[in-house]
Every structure is written in structure tokens, then in C-alpha cells.
CSV table of C-alpha atoms in Angstrom, one decimal:
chain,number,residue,atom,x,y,z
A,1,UNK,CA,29.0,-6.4,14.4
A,2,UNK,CA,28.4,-6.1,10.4
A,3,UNK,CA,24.8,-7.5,11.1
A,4,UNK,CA,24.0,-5.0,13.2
A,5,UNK,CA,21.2,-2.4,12.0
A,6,UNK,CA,22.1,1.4,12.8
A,7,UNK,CA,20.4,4.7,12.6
A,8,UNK,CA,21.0,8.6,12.6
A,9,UNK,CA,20.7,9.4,16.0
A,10,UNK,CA,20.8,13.0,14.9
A,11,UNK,CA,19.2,13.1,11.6
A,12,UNK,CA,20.2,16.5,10.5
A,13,UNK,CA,24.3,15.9,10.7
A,14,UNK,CA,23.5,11.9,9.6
A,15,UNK,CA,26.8,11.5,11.1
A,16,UNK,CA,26.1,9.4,14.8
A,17,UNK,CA,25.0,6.3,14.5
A,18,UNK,CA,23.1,4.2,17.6
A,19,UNK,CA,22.5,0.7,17.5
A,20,UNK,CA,18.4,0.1,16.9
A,21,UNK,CA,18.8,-3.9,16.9
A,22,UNK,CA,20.3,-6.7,14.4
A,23,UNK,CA,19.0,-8.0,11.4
A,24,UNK,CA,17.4,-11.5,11.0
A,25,UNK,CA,17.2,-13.7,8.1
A,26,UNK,CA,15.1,-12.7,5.4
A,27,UNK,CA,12.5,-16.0,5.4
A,28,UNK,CA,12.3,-17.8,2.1
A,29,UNK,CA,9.4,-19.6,3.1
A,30,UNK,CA,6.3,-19.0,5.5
A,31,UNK,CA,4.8,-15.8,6.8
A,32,UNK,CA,6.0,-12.7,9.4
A,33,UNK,CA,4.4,-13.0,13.0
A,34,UNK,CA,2.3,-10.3,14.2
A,35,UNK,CA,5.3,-7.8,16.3
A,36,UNK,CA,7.8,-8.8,13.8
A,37,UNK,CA,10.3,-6.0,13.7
A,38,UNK,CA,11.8,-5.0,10.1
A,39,UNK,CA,13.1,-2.6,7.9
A,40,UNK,CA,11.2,-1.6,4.7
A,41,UNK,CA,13.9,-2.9,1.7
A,42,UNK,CA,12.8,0.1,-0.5
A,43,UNK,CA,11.6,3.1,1.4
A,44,UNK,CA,14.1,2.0,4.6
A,45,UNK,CA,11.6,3.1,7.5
A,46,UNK,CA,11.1,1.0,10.8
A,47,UNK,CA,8.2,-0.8,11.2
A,48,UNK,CA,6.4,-3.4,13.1
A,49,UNK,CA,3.6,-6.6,11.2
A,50,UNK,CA,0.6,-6.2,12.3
A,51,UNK,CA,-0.9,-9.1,10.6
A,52,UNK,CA,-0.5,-10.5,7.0
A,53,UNK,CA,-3.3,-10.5,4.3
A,54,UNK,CA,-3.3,-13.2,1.3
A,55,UNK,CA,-3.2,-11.0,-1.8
A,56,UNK,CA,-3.8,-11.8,-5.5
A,57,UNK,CA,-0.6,-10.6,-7.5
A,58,UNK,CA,-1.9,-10.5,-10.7
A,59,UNK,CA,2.3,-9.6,-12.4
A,60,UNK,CA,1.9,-9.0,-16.1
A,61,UNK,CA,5.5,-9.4,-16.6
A,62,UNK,CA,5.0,-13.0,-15.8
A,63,UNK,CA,4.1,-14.8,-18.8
A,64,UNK,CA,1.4,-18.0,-17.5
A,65,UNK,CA,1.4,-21.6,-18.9
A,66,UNK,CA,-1.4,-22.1,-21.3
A,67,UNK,CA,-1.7,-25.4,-19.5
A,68,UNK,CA,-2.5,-23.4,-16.0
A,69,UNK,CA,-6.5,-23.4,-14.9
A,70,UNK,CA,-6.7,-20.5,-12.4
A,71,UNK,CA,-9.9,-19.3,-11.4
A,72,UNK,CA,-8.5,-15.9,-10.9
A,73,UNK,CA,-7.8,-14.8,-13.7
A,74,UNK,CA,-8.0,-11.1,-14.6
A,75,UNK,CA,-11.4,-9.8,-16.6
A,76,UNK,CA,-11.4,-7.0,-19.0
A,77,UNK,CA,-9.4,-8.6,-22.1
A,78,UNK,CA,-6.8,-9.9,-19.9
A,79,UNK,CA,-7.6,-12.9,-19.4
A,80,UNK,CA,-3.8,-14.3,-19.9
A,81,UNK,CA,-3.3,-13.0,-16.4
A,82,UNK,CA,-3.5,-15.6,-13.5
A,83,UNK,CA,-3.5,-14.3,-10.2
A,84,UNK,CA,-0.9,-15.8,-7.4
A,85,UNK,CA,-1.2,-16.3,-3.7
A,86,UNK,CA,1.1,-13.6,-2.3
A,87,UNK,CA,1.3,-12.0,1.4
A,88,UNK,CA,1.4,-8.3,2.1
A,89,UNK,CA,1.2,-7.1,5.6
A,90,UNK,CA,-0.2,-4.8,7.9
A,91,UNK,CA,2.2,-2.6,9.5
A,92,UNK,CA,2.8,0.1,11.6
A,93,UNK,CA,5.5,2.8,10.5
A,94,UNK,CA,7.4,4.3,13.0
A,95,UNK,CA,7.0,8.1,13.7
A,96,UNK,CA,10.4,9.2,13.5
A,97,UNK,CA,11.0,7.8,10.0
A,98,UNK,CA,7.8,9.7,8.8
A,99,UNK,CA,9.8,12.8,7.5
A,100,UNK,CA,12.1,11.3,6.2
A,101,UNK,CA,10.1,8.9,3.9
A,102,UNK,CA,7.7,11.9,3.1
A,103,UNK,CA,8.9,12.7,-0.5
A,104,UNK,CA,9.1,9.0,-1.5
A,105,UNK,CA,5.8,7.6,0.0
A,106,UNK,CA,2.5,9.0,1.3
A,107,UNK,CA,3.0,7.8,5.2
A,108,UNK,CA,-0.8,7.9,5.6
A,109,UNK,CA,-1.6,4.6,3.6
A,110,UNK,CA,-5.3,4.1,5.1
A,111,UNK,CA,-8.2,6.3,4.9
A,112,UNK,CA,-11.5,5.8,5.8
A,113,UNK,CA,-15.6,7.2,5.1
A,114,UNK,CA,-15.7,8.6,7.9
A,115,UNK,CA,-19.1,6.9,9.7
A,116,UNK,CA,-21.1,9.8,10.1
A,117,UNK,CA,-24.9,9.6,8.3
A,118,UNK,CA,-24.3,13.8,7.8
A,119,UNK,CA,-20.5,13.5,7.1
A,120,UNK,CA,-19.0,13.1,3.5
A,121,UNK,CA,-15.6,13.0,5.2
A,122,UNK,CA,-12.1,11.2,4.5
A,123,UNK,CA,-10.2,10.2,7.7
A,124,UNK,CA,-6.8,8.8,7.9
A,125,UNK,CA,-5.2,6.8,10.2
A,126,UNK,CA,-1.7,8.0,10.0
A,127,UNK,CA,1.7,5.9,9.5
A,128,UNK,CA,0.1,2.9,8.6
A,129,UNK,CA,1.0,0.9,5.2
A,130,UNK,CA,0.5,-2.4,3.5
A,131,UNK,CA,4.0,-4.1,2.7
A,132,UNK,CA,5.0,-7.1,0.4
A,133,UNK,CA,6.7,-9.8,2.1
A,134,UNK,CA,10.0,-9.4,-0.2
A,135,UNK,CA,10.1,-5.8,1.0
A,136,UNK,CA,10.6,-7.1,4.6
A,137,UNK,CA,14.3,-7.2,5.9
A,138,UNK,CA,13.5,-8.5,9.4
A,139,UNK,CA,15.8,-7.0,12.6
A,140,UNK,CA,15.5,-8.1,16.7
A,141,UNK,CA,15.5,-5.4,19.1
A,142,UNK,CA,15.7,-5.7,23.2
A,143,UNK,CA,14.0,-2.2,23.2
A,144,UNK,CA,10.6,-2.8,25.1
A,145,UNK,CA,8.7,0.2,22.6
A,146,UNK,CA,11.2,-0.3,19.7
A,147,UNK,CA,8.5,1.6,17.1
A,148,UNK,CA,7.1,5.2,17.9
A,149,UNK,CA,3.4,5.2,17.0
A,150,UNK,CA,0.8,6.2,18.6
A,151,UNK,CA,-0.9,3.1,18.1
A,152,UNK,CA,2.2,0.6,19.0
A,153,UNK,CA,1.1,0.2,22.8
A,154,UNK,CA,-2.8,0.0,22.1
A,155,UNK,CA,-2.2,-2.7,19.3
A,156,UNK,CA,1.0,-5.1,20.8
A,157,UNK,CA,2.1,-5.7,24.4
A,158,UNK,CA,5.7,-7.0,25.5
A,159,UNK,CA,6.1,-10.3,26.2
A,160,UNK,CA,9.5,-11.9,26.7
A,161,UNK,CA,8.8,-15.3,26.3
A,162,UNK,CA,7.2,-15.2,23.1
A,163,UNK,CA,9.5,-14.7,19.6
A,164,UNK,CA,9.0,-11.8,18.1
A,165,UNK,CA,8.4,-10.5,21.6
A,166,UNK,CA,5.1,-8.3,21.4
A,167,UNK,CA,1.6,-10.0,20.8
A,168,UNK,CA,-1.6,-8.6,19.6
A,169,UNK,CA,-3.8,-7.2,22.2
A,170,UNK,CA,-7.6,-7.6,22.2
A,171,UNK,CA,-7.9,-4.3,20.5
A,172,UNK,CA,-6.0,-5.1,17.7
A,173,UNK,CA,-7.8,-8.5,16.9
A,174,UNK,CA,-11.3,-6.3,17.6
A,175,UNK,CA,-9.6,-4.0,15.3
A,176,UNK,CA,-8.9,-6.2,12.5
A,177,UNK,CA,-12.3,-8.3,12.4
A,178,UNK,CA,-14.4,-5.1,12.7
A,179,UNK,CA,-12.7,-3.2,9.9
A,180,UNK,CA,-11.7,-6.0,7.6
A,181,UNK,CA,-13.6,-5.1,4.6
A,182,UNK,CA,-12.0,-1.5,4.5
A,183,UNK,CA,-8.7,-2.8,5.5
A,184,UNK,CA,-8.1,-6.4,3.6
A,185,UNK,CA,-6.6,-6.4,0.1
A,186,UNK,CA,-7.6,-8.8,-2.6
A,187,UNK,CA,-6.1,-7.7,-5.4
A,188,UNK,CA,-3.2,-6.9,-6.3
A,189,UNK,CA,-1.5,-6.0,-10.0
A,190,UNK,CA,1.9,-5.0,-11.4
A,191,UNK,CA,3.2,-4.2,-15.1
A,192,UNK,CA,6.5,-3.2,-16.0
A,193,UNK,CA,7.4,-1.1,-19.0
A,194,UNK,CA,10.4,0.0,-20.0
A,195,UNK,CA,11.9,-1.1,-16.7
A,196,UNK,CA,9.5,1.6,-14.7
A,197,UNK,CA,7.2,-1.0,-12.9
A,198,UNK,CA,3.7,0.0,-11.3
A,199,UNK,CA,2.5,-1.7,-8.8
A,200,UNK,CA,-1.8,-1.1,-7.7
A,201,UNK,CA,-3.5,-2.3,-4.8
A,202,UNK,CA,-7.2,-0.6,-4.7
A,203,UNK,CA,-9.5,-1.3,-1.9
A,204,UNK,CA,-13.2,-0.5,-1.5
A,205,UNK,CA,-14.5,2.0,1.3
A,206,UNK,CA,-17.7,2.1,1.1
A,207,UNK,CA,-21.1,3.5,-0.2
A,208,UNK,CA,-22.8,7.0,0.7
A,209,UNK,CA,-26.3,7.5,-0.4
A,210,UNK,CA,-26.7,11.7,-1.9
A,211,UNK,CA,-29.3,12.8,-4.0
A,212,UNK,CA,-31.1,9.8,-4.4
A,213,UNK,CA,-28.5,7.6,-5.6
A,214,UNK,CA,-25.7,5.3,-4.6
A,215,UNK,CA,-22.3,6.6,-4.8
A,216,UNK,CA,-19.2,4.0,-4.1
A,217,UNK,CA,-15.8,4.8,-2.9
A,218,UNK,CA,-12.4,3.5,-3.5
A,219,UNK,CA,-9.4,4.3,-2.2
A,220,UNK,CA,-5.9,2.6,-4.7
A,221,UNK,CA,-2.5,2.9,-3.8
A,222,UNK,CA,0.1,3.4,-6.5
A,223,UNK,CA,3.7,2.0,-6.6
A,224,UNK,CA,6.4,3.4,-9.4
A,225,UNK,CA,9.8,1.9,-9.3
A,226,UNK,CA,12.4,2.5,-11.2
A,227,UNK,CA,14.1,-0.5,-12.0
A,228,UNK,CA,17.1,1.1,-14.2
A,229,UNK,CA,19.5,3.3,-13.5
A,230,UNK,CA,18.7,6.3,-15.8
A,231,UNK,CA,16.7,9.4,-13.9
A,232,UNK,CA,13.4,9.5,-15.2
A,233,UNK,CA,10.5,11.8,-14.1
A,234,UNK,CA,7.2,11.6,-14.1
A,235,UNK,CA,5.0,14.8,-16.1
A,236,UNK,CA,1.5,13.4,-16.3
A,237,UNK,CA,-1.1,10.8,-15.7
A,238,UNK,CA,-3.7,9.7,-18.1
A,239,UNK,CA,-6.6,7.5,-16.4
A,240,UNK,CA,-9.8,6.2,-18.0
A,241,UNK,CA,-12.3,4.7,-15.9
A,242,UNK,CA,-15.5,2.6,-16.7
A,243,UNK,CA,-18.3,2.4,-14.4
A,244,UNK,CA,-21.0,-0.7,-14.3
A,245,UNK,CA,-23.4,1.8,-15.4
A,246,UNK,CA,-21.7,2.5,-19.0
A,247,UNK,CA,-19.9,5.7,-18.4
A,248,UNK,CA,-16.2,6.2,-19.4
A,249,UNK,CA,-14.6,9.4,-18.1
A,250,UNK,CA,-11.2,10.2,-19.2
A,251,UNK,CA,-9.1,12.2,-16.5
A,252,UNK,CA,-5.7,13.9,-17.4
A,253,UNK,CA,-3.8,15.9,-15.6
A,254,UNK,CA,-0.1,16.9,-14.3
A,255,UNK,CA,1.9,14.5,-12.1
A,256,UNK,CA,0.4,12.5,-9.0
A,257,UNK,CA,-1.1,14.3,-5.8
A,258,UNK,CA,0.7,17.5,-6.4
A,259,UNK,CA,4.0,16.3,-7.5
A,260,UNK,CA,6.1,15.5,-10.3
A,261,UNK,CA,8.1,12.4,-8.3
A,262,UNK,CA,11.9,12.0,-10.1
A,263,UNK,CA,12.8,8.2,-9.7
A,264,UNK,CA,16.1,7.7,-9.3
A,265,UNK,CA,19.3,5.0,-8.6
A,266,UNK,CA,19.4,6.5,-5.0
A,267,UNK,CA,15.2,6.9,-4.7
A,268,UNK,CA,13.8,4.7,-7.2
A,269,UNK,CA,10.1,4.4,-5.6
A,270,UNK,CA,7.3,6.9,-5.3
A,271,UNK,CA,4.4,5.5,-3.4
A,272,UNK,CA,0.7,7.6,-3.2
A,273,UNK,CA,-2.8,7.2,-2.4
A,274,UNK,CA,-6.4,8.2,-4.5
A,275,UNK,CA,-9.8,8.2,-4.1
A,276,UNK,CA,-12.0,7.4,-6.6
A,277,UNK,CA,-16.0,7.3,-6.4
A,278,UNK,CA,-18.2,6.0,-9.1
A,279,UNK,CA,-22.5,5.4,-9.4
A,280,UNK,CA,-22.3,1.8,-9.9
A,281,UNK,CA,-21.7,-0.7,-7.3
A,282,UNK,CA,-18.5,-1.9,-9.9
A,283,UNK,CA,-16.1,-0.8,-12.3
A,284,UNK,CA,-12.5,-0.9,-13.6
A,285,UNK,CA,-9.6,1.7,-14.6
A,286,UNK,CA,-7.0,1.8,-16.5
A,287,UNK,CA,-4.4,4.1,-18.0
A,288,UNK,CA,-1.1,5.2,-18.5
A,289,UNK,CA,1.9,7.4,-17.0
A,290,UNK,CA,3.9,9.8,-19.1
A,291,UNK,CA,7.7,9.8,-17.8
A,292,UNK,CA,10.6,12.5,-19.3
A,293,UNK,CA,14.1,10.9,-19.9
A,294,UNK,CA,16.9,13.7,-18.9
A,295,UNK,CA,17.2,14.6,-22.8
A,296,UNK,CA,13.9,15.7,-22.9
A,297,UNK,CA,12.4,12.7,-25.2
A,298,UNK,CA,9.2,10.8,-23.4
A,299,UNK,CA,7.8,7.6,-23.0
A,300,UNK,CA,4.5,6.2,-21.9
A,301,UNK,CA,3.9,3.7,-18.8
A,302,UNK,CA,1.1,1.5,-18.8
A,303,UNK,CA,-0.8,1.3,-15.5
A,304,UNK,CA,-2.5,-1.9,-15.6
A,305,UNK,CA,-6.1,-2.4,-15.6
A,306,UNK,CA,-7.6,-3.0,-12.2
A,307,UNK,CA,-11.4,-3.7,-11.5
A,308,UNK,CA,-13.1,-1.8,-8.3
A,309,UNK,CA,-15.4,-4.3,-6.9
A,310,UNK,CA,-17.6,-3.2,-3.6
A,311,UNK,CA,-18.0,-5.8,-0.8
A,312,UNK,CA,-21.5,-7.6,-1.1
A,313,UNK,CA,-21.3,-8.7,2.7
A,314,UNK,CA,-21.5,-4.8,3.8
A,315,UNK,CA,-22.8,-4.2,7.2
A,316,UNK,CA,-21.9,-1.3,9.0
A,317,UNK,CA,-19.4,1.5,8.0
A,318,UNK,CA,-16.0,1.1,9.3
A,319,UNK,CA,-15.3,1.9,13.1
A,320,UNK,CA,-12.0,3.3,12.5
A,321,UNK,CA,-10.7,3.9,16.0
A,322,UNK,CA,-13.5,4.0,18.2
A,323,UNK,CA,-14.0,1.3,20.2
């Protein structure tokens, strides 16, 4: 059947296809459940919701009504920005689709502090990733363990009478209300220029005491999307960042994590993680991307500015997976 969703069964040839389930209705309106099946629109792996978060989009290539009142508008100069309700999701990505997203998107989306007084550690919890609900294209499956994680069976359980057929367990709703303040994401902002659009999500991890003083963490994820056809790639990245306390630190340097990511008609999205720690409790960043056009001529993409705020309810350091 055409609406039937198929994948390499042996990913090397690409050639033999097996039927993994059949594609829903995208919905126009409402939210995901938690076990909803889909398949991500732009990076194409399988995945399964977990549970949606309400987000903040503040989209700088929306022009607001002088008219609107929005509390959320965005600080720093930029006031003109309102922020919208938007829902991104928290979703597991399944393990097989993990190599073959690897040079488009960093497939281990949430790190911790790890909760150790003596440790100054990063942990991540592979394969999971926050997902806007346009990039969803929903699918049905009659496979009881349709996602590979090693996570699926300790979060969801089969139940056939429910639609989607898995439900949260107890250990994911512990999960969720223990680590929310690592896990949920308020803000969220996008800018387009010159058709390459960046799309930032930061989220606070915490605070570690050393030396006498106070040094908070945050982790922001990065989004670049090509939204023409012309091959661009991306040569440098130019960040300032302004700290509660009064310090501005430029930071320049080649590429993102290690690589100069080419963006693409047939892979038009690079997705990564970074960490950044400051000695105020606040702060904000901005900057800008430097992409090469295949002539050799280069252009400048603004990254737009995004505030680091730390969570004033902070109890306890995240659990991470130990129950």
C-alpha cells in the first residue's frame, strides 16, 4: 500500500525493503500521546513520544503586531520578539537508525552533571532528543517492541486496548517529575538568514561549587537548516557571551564539535550539542556562523541571542537513571 512506511532491511545494499508499519495523519491540531510512533520529517530516524513539553518559540522571521501584549517577550534589545506556545517532545530514537543519522545529528541529545559531590563529570543518556511537533510524521505499528532502545521497555509497556498502544510506566512518570528541571525546555529561538535558519534550545544543568565560587552549567542544542537548494558549508563559529557578573568573552573557532557540517538539498540539517558554564547564576549569548558558498565567496549567519537562566526552585542534582 503507498501509505505504508518501509525500511532497509539490510542497510548496507539499501536495496530490501520490510514493512515497519503505516503512516498516520500528520495532526493539525492537539498534541502526540506518550508511545506515539513517528518518523522524524528531517533527520528520518524512528522514534517513539515520550511526553510533550510547552516551549517558547521565540521565530525572528515572524514579524509581531505592534498591537500584540505578550509577556514573553525576548530581553536583550529584542524586545520586538514575542514568544509562542509551541510543543516539542520527548522522544526516544531508535538504536538502529543511530548510525545512520550520526553525521547529520548528535544522537546523544541529553547530558547531565553527573551527581557526584567529588565528580565534575558529563553523562549522557544516549538516543534521546527533543522534537518539534511539525517534525513528527506519525506511523502505527503491530510490532509489540517496534523501537530498539535500551530504555523503550523500562519507560512504555504494551497495551492493546489503549491507541497508541504502549503507556508510560511508573518509571517513566518518576523519571520525568524527578529530572524535570534538567530535562524541560522553556525557550526556544530561531532566525533565518539568507535562507540558512538556526534553531537554539539551551537548557540549564546545574551548579557546582570549586574554588570558592559558583560555577553554572548549560547545555544548548543547535539546529542549521538549509532552506535553499545551493550547498553551503559551514567554516567557523563566532560566539560572544555575557555573564550577570559583567564579563564578555568572545570565542572563535573552526566549525562545530569537530566538523565542518555541508548542508545540502539531500541533507539540509546538522543538529549538535554544547556546554557552556559561566560565574553568574545568568547570562545570555549570542553570535554568528560563517558559511562558504561553492565559489568560494562567504556569508555570515546570525545565531540569535538566547539568555541562560538557572532554575531558582533547585533542589537536588538530577537522578539521571538511578532509581
Amino acid at each position: 500500500p503507498s501509505n505504508s512506511l518501509s525500511a532497509p532491511r539490510n542497510r548496507p545494499e539499501g536495496k530490501v525493503l520490510e514493512t515497519v508499519g503505516v503512516f498516520e495523519a500528520p495532526k493539525q491540531h492537539g498534541k502526540y500521546e506518550t508511545g506515539q510512533l513517528f518518523l522524524h520529517s528531517v533527520f528520518g530516524y524512528r522514534g517513539i513520544v515520550l511526553f510533550p513539553w510547552q516551549a517558547r518559540l521565540y521565530d525572528r522571521d515572524v514579524a509581531s503586531p505592534v498591537t500584540e501584549k505578550s509577556e514573553n517577550a525576548a530581553g536583550h534589545g529584542s524586545k520586538e520578539v514575542k514568544g509562542k506556545t509551541h510543543t516539542y517532545y520527548q522522544v526516544l530514537i531508535d538504536a538502529r537508525d543511530c548510525p545512520h543519522i550520526s553525521q547529520r545529528s548528535q544522537t546523544e541529545a541529553v547530558t547531565f552533571l553527573a551527581n557526584h559531590d567529588d565528580s565534575r563529570a558529563l553523562y549522557a543518556i544516549p538516543g534521546l532528543d527533543y522534537v518539534s511537533h511539525e517534525d513528527i510524521l506519525p506511523y502505527s505499528s503491530t510490532d509489540q517492541v517496534p523501537i530498539q532502545h535500551e530504555l523503550f521497555e523500562r519507560f512504555l509497556m504494551y497495551d492493546q486496548t489503549k491507541v497508541p498502544p504502549f503507556v508510560a510506566r511508573d518509571t517513566l512518570c518518576a523519571w520525568q517529575e524527578k529530572n524535570h528541571p534538567w530535562l524541560e525546555l522553556s525557550d526556544v529561538h530561531r532566525e533565518t538568514t539568507e535562507n540558512i535558519r538556526v534553531t537554539v534550545i539551551p537548557f540549564y544543568m546545574g551548579m557546582r561549587e570549586a574554588q570558592n565560587s559558583h560555577v553554572y552549567w548549560w547545555r544548548y542544542c543547535i539546529r542549521l537548516e538549509n532552506l535553499d537548494s545551493e550547498v553551503v558549508q559551514l567554516r567557523e563559529r563566532h560566539w560572544r557571551i555575557f555573564s550577570l557578573s559583567g564579563t564578555l568573552e568572545t570565542v572563535r573557532g573552526r566549525g562545530v564539535v569537530g566538523r565542518e557540517p555541508v548542508l545540502s538539498k539531500e541533507q539540509p540539517a546538522f543538529q549538535y550539542s554544547s556546554h557552556v558554564s559561566l560565574q553568574a547564576s545568568s547570562g545570555h549569548m549570542w553570535g554568528t556562523f560563517r558559511f562558504e558558498r561553492p565559489d568560494g565567496s562567504h556569508f555570515d549567519v546570525r545565531i540569535p541571542p538566547f539568555s541562560l537562566e538557572s532554575n531558582k526552585d533547585e533542589k537536588t542534582p538530577p537522578s539521571g537513571l538511578h532509581w
